[in-house]
Coordinates of C-alpha atoms in Angstrom, one line a residue:
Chain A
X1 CA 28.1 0.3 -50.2
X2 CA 26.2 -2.7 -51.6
X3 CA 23.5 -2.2 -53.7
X4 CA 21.2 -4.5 -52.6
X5 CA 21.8 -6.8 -49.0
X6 CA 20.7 -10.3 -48.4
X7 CA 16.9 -10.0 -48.2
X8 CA 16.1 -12.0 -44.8
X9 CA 13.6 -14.1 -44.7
X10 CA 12.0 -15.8 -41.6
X11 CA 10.6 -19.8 -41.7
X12 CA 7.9 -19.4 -43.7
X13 CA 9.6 -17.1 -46.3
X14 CA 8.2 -13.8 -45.8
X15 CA 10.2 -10.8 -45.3
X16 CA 11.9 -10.0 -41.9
X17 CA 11.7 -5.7 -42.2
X18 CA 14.6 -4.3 -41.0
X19 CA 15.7 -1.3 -42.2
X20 CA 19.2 -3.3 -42.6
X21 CA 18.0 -5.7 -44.7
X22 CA 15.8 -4.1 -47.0
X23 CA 16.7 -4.2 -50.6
X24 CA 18.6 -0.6 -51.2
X25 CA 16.5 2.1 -52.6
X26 CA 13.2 -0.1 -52.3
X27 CA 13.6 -2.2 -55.6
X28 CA 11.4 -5.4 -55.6
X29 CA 13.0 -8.1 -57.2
X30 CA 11.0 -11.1 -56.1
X31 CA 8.5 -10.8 -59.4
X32 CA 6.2 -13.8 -57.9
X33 CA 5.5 -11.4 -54.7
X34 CA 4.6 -8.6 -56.7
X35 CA 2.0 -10.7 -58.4
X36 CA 0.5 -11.6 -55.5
X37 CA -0.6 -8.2 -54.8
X38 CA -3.5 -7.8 -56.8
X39 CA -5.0 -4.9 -57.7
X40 CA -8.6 -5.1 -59.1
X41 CA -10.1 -4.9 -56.2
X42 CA -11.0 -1.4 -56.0
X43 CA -12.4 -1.0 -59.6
X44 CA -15.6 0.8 -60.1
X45 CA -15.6 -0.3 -64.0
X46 CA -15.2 -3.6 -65.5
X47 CA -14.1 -3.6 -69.5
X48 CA -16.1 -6.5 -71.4
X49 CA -14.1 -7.7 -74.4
X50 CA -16.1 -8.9 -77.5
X51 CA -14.0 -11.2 -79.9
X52 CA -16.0 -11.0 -82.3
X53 CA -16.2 -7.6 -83.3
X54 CA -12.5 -7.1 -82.2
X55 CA -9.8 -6.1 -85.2
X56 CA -6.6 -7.0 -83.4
X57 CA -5.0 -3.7 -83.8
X58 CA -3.7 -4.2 -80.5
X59 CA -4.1 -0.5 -79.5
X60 CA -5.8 -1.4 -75.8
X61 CA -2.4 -3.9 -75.4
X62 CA -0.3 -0.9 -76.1
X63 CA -2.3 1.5 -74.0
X64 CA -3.5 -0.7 -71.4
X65 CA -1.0 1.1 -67.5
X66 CA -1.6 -2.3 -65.9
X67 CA -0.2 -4.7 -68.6
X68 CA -3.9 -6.4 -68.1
X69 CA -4.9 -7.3 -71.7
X70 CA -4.1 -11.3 -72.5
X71 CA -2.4 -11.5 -75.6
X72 CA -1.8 -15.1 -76.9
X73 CA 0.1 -15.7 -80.5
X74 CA -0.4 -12.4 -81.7
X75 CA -4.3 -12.1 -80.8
X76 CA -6.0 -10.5 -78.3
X77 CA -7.7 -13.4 -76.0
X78 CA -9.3 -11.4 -72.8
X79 CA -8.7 -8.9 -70.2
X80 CA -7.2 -9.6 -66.8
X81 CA -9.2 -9.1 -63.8
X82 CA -6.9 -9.9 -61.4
X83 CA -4.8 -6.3 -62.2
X84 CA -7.2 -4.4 -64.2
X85 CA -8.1 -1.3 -62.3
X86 CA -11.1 -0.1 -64.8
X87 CA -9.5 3.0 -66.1
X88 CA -11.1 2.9 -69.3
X89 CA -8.5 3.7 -71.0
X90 CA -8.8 0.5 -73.5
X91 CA -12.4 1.6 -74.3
X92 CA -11.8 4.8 -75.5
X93 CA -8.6 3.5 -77.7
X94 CA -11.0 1.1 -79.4
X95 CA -11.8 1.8 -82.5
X96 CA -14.6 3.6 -82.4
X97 CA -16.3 1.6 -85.4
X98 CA -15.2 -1.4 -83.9
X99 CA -16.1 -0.5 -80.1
X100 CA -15.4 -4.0 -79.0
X101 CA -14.7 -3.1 -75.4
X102 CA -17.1 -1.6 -73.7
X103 CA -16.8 -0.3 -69.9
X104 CA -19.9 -1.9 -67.6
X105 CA -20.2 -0.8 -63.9
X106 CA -18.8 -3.6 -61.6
X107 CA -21.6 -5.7 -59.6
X108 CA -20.3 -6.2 -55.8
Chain B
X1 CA 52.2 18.6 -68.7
X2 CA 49.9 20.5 -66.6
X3 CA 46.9 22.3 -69.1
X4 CA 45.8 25.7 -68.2
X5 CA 42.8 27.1 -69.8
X6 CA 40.2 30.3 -69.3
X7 CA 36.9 29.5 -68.4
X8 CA 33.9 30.7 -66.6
X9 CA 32.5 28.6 -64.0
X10 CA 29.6 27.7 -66.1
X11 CA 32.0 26.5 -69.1
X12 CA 34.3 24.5 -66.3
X13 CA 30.9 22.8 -65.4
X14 CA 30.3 21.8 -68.5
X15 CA 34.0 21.2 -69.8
X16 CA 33.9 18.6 -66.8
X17 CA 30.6 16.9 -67.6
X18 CA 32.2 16.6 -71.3
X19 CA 34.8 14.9 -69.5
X20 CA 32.6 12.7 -67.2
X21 CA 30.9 11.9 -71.2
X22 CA 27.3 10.7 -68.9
X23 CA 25.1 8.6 -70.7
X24 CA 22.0 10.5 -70.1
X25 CA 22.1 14.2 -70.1
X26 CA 18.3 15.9 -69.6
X27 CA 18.0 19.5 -68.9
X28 CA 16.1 22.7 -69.1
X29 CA 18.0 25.8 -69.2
X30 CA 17.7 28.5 -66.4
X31 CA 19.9 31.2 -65.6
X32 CA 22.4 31.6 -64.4
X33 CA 22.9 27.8 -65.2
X34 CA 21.7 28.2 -68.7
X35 CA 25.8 28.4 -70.1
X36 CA 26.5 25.1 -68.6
X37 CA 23.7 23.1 -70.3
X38 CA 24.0 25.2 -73.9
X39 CA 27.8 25.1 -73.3
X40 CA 27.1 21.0 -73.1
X41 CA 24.6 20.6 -76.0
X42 CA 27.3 21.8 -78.5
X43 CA 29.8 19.2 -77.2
X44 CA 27.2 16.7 -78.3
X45 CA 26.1 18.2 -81.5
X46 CA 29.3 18.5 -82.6
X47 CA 29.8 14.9 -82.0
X48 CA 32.4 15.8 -79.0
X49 CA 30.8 13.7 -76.4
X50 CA 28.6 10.7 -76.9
X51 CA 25.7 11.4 -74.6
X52 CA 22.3 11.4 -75.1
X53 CA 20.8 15.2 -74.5
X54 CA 17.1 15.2 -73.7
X55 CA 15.9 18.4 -74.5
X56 CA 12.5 19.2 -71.9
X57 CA 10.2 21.1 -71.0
X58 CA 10.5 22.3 -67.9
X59 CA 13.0 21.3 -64.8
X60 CA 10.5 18.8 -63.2
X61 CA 10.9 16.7 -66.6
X62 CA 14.7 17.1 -66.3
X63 CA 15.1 15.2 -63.0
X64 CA 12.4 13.0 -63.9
X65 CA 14.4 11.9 -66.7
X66 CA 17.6 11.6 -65.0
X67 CA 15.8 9.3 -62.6
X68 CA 14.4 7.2 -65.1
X69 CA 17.9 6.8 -67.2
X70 CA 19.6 6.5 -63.7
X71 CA 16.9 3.7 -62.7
X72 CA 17.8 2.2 -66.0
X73 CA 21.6 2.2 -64.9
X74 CA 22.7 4.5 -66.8
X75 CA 24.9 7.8 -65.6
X76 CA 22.8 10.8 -65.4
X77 CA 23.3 14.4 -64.9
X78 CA 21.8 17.4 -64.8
X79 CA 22.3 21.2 -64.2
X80 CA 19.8 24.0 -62.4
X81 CA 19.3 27.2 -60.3
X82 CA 16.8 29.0 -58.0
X83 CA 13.2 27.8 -59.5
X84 CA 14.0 25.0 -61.5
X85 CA 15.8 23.6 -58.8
X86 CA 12.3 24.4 -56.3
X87 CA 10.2 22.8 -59.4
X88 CA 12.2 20.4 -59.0
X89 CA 11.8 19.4 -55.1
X90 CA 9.7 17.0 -54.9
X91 CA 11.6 14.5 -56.9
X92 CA 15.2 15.5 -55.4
X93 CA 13.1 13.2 -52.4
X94 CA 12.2 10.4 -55.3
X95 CA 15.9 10.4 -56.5
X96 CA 17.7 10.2 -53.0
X97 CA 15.5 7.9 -51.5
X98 CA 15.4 5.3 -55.0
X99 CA 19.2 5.9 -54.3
X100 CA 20.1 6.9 -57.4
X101 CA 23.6 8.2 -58.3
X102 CA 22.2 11.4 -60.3
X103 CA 24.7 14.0 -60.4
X104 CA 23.5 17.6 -60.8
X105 CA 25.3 21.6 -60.8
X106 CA 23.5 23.5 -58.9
X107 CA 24.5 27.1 -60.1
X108 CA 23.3 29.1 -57.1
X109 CA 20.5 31.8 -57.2
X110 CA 17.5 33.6 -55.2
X111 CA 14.3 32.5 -54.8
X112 CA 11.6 34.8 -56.2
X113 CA 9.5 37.4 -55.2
X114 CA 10.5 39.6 -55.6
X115 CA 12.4 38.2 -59.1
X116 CA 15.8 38.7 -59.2
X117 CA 18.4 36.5 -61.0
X118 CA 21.4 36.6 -58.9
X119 CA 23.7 34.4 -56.5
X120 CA 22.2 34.0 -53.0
X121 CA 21.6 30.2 -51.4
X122 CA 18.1 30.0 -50.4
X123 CA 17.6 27.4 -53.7
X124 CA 19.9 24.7 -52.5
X125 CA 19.6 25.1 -48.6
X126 CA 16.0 24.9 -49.4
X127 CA 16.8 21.1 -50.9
X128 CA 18.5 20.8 -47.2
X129 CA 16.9 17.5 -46.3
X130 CA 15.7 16.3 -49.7
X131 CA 18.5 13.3 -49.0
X132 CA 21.1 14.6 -51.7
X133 CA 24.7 15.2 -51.0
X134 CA 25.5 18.8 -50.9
X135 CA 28.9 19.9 -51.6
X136 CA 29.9 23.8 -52.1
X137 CA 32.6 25.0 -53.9
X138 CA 34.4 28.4 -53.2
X139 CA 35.6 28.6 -57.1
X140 CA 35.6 27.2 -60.3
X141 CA 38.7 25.1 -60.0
X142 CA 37.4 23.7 -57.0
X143 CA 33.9 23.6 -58.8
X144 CA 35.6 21.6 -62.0
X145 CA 37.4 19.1 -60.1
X146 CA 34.2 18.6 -57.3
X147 CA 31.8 17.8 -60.3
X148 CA 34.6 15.0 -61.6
X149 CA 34.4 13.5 -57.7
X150 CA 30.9 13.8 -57.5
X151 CA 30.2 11.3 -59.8
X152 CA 32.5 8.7 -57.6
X153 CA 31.1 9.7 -54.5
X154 CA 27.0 9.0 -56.0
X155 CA 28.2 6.0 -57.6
X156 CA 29.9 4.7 -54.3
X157 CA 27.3 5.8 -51.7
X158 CA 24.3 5.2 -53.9
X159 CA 23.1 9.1 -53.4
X160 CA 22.9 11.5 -55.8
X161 CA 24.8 15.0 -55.3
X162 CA 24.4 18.9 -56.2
X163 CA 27.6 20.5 -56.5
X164 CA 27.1 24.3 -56.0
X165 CA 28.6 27.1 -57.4
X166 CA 27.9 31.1 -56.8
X167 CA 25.0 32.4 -59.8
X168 CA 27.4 34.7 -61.7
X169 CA 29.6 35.6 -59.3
X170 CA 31.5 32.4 -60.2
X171 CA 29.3 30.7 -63.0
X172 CA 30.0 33.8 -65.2
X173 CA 33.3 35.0 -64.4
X174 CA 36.6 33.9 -65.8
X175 CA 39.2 32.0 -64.5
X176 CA 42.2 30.1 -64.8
X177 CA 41.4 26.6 -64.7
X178 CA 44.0 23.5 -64.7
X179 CA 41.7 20.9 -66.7
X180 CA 42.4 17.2 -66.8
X181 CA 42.8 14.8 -69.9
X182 CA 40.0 13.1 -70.9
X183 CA 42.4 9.6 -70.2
X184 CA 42.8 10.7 -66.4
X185 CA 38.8 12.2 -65.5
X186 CA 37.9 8.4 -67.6
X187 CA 40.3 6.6 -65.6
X188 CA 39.2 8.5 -62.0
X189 CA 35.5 8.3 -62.4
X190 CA 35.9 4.4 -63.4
X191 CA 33.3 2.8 -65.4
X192 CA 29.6 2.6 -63.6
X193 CA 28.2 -0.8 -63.3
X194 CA 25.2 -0.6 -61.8
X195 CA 23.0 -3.3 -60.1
X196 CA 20.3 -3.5 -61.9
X197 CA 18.9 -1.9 -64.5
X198 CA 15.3 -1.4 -65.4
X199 CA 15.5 -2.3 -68.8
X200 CA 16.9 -5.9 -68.1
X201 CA 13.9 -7.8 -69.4
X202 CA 15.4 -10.6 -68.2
X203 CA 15.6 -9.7 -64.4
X204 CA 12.2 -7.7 -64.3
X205 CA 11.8 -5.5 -61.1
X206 CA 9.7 -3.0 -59.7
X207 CA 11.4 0.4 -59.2
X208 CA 9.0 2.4 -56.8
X209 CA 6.9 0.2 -54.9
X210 CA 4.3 1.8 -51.9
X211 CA 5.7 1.1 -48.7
X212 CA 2.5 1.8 -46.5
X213 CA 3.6 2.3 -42.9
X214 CA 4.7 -1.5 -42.0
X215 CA 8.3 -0.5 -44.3
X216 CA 8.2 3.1 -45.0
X217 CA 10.0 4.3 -41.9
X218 CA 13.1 1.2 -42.5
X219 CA 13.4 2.3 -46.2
X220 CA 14.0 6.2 -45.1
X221 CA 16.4 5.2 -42.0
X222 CA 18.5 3.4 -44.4
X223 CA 18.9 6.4 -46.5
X224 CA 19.5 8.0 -43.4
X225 CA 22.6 5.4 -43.1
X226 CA 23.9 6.0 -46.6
X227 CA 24.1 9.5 -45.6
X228 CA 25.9 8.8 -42.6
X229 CA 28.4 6.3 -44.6
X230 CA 28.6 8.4 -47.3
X231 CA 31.2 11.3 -45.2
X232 CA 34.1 8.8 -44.8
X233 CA 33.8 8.6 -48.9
X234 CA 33.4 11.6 -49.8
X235 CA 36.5 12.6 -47.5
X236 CA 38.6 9.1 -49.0
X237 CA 37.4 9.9 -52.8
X238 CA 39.1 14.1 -52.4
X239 CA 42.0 12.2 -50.7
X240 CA 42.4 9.8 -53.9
X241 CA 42.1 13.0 -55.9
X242 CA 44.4 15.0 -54.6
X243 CA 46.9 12.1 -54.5
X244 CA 46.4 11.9 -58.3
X245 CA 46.4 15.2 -59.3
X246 CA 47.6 17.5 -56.9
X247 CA 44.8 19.4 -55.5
X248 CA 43.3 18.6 -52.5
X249 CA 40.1 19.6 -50.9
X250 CA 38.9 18.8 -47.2
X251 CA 34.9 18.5 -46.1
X252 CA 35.7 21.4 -44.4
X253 CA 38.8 24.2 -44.4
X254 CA 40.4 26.9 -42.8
X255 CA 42.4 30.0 -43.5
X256 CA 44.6 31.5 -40.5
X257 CA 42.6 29.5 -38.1
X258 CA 45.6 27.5 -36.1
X259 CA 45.6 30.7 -33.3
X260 CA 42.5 33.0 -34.4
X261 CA 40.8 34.3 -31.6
X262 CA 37.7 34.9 -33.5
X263 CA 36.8 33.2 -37.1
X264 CA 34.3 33.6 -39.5
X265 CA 32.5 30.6 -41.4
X266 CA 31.0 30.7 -44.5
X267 CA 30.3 28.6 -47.8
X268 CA 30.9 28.7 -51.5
X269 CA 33.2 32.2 -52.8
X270 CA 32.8 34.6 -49.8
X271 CA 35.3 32.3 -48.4
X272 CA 37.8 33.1 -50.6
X273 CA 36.8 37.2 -50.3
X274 CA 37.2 36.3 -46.5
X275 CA 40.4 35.5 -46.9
X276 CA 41.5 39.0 -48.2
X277 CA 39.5 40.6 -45.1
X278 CA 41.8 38.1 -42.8
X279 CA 45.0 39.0 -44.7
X280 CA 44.4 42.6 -44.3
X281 CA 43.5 42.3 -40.7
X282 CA 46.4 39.9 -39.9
X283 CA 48.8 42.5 -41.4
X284 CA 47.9 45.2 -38.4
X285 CA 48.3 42.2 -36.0
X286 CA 44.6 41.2 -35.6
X287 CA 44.1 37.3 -34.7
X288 CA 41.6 36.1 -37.5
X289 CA 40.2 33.2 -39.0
X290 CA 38.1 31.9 -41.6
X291 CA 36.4 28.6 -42.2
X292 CA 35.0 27.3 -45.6
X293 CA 32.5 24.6 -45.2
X294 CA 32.4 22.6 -48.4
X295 CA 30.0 19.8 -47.5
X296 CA 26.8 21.2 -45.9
X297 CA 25.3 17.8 -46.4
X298 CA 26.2 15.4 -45.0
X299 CA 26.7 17.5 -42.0
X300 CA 30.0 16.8 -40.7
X301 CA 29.3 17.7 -37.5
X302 CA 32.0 15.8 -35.6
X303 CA 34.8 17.9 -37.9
X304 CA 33.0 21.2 -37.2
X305 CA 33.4 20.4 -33.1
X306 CA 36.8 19.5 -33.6
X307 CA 37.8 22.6 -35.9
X308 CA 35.6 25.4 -33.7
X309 CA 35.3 24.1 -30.4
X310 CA 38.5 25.8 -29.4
X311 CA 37.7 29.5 -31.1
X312 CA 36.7 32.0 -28.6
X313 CA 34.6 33.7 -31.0
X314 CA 32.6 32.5 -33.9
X315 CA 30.8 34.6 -36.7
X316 CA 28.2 32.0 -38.7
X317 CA 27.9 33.9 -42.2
X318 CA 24.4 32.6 -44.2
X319 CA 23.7 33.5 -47.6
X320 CA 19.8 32.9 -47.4
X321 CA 17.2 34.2 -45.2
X322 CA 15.5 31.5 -43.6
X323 CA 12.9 33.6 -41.9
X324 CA 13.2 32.1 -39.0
X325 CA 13.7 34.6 -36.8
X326 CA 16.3 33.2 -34.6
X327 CA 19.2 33.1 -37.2
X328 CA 20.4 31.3 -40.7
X329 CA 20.3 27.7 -41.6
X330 CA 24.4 27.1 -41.0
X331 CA 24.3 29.5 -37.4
X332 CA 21.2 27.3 -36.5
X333 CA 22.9 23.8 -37.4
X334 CA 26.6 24.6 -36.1
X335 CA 25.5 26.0 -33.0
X336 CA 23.2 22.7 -32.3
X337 CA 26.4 20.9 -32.6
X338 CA 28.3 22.9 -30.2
X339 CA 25.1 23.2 -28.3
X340 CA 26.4 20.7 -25.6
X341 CA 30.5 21.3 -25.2
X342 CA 31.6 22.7 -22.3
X343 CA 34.2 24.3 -24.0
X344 CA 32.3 26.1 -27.1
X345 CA 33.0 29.6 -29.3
X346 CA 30.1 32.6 -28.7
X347 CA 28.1 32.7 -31.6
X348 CA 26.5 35.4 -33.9
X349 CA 24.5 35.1 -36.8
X350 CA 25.3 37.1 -40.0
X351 CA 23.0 36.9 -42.9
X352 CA 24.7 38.4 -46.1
X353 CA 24.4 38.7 -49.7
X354 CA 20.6 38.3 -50.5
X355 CA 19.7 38.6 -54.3
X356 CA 23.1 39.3 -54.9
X357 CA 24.1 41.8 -53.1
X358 CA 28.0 42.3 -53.1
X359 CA 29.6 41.3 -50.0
X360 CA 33.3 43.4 -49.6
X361 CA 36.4 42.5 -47.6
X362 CA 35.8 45.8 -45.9
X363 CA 32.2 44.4 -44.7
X364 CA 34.0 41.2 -43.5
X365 CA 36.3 43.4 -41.4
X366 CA 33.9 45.0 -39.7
X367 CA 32.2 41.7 -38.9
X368 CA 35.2 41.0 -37.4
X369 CA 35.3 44.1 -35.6
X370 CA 32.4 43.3 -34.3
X371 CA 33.3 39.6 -33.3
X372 CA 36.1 41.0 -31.0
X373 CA 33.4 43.2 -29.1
X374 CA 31.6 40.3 -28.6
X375 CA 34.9 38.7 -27.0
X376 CA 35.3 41.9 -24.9
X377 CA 32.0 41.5 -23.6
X378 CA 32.0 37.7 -23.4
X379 CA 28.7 36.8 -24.6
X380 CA 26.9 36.0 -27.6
X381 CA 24.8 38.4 -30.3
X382 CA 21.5 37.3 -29.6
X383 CA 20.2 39.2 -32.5
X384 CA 20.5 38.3 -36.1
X385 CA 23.4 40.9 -37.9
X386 CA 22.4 41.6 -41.4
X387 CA 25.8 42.7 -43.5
X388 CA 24.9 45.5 -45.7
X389 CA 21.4 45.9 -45.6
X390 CA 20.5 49.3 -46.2

């Protein structure tokens, strides 16, 4: 059996679901789709990033489930709101001398 | 030149997996599977095999990983019994429906409470629609040379498969085993190439999405499909086998059952202790059959009309309690398929065999006995026959 079919498409290009075209075992290849889903709607908690006390140890890149810390040449530059989900978990990795993210409850 | 050796069901799992050389290996040990996954750890620290063992802590890490090295397209396998196949569960679902081609030995054993360590197959009928492949093998040649094809069939159908064998009855007795070369299980199982892999950096995917209800119901027919495909290959990979090597196994086989007037079916080794219980009854003249059915999933429900439609008198024999109170998984699932023939065997339900217990040829005659009453009277045992309770 083939791995993956022929994902159909209808004219404006989203997916026709069939359960004969679907991609096999539910694997999303189209990466530009999957960015289009964005996922920081439902956080609670936003994480404010303060470049001027930051280090740049990097630890809230390497920690950060959501891939939602902007790194540019090495440094960090901001936080993504688009993905971000406000776990936290980027805060408490922060030095704690350092504390240059802090967690801040999000306005609606 | 054909090679004989002695090994206990457990060691010809292992031997075989040594063979098969998987990339990924992750396992936790659990009797009476323990041998199979020790047995395999020395092949790779003594440099034997060049897999990676994962060493974890408990059986629901031990699929977990084979789905993530499997996701990552590389061969995976695994081994487990009774509880760590149950801890297990609810990522047998993850595997099948990811379709990943994860191979596992399920070395059959009973469910606790009460705790008891021996063969019955109330863990892997309790996987029954968890999407895997089921295939169960009456011994440990047939256990040896299933594992080898099992790896074929998941690779070709996209599913991943438990091959069973019986918890010590098989997995810790000896046996004579005709092993392959490494050249000929290498040059059967092919090399895997999968379609993707999720380490390919440079063709990022997502492996896992949420399919709310607008696809989930299209992504779980389509494993139904694969299922349904996945008979014909099963059926053409044992063909290609025993073309190659001599030995040939059928979805679903019979002993004496060209003119029995009643038959028994049953899977994994009470088949083969059937067949002594038919010889002996076959000697004083006695018309008598027995089925083995080796692949309980998928159910191959068209060869199971075609073998027992024309039997008078047919004994289901389960080895796991269902608590149903009507009957045993296999008595439930073979008579729905005979449910609307005209022509169609009387039934009974036998459960046998719980936590171990030994079933005799001497039992099997009297089921059989008891089979030709049921002929005599022409009509069905309602009620549920428990062999050897006391």
């Amino acid at each position: 059996m083939k791995r993956s079919e022929e994902v159909k498409k209808n004219k404006e290009g989203c997916l026709l679901i069939s359960w004969r075209n679907l991609p096999c075992g539910a694997i999303l290849t189209d990466t530009k789709k999957i960015r289009e889903n964005k996922t920081g709607a439902w956080r609670s908690y936003r994480p404010i990033y303060d470049e001027k006390k930051c280090i740049q140890c990097l630890s809230c890149w390497i920690y950060c489930p959501d891939s939602s810390i902007i790194v540019k040449d090495g440094k960090v530059v901001g936080i993504n709101y688009d993905y971000c989900k406000g776990c936290g978990i980027c805060a408490s990795v922060c030095p704690k001398k350092v504390q240059a993210i802090k967690m801040e409850k999000e306005k609606k | 030149m054909k090679k004989i050796v002695a090994k206990t069901g457990n060691e010809a799992l292992a031997f075989a997996m040594k063979q098969i050389a998987p990339d990924v290996v992750a396992a936790y040990p659990i009797t009476p599977s323990t041998e199979v996954v020790y047995t395999f750890s020395s092949f790779v620290a003594d440099g034997e095999v060049d897999t990676e063992f994962v060493a974890v802590e408990s059986e629901h890490s031990a699929i977990s990983a084979c789905i993530a090295a499997a996701a990552c397209g590389a061969r995976a396998m695994t081994a487990t019994a009774s509880q760590g196949l149950a801890l297990m569960h609810e990522m047998l679902f993850i595997a099948s429906a990811l379709r990943l081609p994860i191979v596992m030995a399920v070395v059959n054993r009973t469910l606790s409470a009460p705790l008891n360590i021996h063969c019955d197959h109330s863990d892997s009928l309790a996987s029954r629609d968890s999407g895997w492949i089921q295939l169960f093998c009456a011994n440990s040649q047939e256990a040896y040379d299933t594992l080898i094809q099992a790896v074929r069939i998941a690779e070709e159908c996209y599913l991943p498969v438990m091959v069973t064998i019986d918890g010590f009855i098989l997995s810790h007795c000896m046996e004579r085993i005709e092993v392959l070369s490494d050249e000929e299980v290498k040059d059967f199982i092919k090399e895997f190439k999968p379609n993707y892999s999720l380490l390919d950096v440079d063709n990022p995917i997502t492996v896992g999405p949420a399919c709310l209800p607008d696809s989930y119901f299209e992504h779980k027919r389509a494993v139904a499909e694969a299922m349904r495909e996945s008979l014909p290959v099963i059926e053409k990979v044992s063909r290609e086998f025993g073309e190659r090597f001599g030995r040939y196994y059928d979805i679903m086989e019979g002993y004496e059952t060209k003119d029995c007037e009643v038959a028994i079916i049953a899977m994994g080794s009470t088949y083969e202790t059937a067949t002594v219980a038919v010889d002996n009854l076959r000697e004083k003249g006695e018309k008598v059959g027995v089925f083995k059915l080796k692949t309980f999933r998928p159910f191959p429900h068209q060869k199971i009309l075609k073998e027992l439609r024309e039997i008078p008198v047919l004994g289901v024999l389960d080895r796991a309690e269902p608590l149903s109170s009507y009957g045993g998984i296999l008595y439930t699932e073979i008579r729905a398929v005979l449910a609307d023939e005209k022509k169609k065997p009387l039934t009974a339900s036998y459960i046998y065999g719980l936590g171990g217990r030994e079933i005799t040829p001497e039992e099997i005659e009297e089921v059989f006995e008891e089979l030709f009453l049921i002929k005599e009277k022409g009509k069905s045992k309602e009620e549920v026959g428990y062999i050897g309770v006391k």
